[in-house]
PDB file of C-alpha atoms in Angstrom:
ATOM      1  CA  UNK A 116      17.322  -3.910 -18.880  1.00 86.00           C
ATOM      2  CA  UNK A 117      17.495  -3.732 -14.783  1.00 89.00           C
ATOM      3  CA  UNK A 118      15.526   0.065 -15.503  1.00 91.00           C
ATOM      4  CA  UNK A 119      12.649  -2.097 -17.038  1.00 93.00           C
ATOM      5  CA  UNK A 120      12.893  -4.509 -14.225  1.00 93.00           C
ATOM      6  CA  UNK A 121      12.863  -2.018 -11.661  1.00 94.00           C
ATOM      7  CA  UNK A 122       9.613  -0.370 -13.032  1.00 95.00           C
ATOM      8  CA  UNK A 123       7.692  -3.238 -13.404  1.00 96.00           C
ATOM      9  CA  UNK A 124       8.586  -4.276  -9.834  1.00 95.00           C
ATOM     10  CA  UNK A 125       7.323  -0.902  -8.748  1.00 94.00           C
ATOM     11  CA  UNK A 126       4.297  -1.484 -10.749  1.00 96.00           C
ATOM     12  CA  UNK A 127       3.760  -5.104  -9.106  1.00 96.00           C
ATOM     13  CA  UNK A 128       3.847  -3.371  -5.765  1.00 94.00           C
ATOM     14  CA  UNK A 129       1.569  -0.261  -6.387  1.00 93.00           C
ATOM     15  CA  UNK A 130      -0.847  -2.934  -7.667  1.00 94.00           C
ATOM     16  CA  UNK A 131      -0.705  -5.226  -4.722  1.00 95.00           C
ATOM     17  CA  UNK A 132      -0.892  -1.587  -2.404  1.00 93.00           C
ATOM     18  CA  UNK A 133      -4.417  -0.735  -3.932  1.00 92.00           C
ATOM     19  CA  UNK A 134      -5.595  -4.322  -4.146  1.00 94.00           C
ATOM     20  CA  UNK A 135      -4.667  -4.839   0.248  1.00 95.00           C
ATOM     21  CA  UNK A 136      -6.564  -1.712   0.249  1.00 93.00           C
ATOM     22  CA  UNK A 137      -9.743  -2.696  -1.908  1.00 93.00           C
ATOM     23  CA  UNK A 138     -10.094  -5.871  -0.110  1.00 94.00           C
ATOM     24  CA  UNK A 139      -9.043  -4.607   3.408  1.00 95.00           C
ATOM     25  CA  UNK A 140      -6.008  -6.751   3.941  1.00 96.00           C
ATOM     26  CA  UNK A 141      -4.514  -4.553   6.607  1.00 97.00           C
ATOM     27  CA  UNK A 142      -1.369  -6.910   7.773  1.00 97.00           C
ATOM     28  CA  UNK A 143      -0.706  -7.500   4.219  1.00 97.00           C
ATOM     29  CA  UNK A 144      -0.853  -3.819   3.441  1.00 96.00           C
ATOM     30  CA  UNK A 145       1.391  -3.497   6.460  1.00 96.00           C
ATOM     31  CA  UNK A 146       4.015  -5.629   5.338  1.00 96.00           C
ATOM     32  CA  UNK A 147       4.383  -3.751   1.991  1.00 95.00           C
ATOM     33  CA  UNK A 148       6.713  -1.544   3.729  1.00 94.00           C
ATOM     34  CA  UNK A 149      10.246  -1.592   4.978  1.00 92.00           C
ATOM     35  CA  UNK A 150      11.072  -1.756   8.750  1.00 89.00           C
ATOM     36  CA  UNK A 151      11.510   1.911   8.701  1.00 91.00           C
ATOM     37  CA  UNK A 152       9.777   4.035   6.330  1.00 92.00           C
ATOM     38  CA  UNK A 153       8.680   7.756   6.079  1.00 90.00           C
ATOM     39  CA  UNK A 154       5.291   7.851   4.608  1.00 90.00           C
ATOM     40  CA  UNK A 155       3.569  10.861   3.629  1.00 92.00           C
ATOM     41  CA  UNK A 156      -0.053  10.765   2.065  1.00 88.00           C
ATOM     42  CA  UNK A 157      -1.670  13.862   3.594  1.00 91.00           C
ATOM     43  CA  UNK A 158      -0.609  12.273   6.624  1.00 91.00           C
ATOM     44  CA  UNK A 159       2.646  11.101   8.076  1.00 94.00           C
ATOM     45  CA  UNK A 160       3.179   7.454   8.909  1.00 94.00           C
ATOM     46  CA  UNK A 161       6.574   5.682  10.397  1.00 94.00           C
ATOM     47  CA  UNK A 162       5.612   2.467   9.637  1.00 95.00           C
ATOM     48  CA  UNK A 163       3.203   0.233   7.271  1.00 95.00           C
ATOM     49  CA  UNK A 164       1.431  -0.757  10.622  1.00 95.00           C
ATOM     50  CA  UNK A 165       0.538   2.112  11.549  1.00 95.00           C
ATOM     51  CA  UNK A 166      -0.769   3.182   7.623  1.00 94.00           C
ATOM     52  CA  UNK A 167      -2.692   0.143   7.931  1.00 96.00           C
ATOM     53  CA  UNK A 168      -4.246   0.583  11.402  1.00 96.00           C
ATOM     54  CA  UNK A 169      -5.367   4.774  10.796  1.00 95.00           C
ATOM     55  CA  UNK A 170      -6.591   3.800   7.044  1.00 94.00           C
ATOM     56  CA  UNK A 171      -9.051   0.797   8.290  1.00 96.00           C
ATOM     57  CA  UNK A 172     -10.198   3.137  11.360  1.00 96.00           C
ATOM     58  CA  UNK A 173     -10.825   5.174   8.679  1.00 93.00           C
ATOM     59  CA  UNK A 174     -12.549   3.082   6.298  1.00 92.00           C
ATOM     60  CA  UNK A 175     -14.508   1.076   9.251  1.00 92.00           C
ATOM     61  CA  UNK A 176     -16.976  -0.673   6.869  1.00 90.00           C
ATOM     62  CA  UNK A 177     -17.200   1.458   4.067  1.00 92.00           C
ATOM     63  CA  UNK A 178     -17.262  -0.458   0.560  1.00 90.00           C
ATOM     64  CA  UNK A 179     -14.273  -0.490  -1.769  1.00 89.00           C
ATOM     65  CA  UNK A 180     -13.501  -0.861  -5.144  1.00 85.00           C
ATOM     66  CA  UNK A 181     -11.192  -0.867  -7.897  1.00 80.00           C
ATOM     67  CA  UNK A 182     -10.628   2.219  -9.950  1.00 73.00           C
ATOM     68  CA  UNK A 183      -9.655   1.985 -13.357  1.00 65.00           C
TER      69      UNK A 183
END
């Protein structure tokens, strides 16, 4: 039973990682993370903040949406 809890809290978060993205919520995206996290997309990141900050220079004011 905690397995099934623990995936659908992973699944809560991933959604509410691509939905900060979508809408551009950086500090929200941000706070996603833990205090100290390794984060490797392509890129490496050592914190949420910074994630946040490098994706929206890199987005500027492109459009975003949802993907199903």
């Amino acid at each position: 039973m905690r397995r099934l809890a623990d995936v659908e809290e992973i699944r809560q978060v991933k959604a509410r990682y691509f939905r900060y993205l979508d809408s551009k919520q950086w500090s929200k995206l941000a706070a996603l993370f833990t205090a100290h996290p390794t984060i490797d997309v392509g890129a490496r990141y050592s914190s949420g903040k910074e994630l946040a900050e490098k994706t929206a220079a890199l987005l500027g004011d492109a459009p975003t949406a949802p993907q199903k």
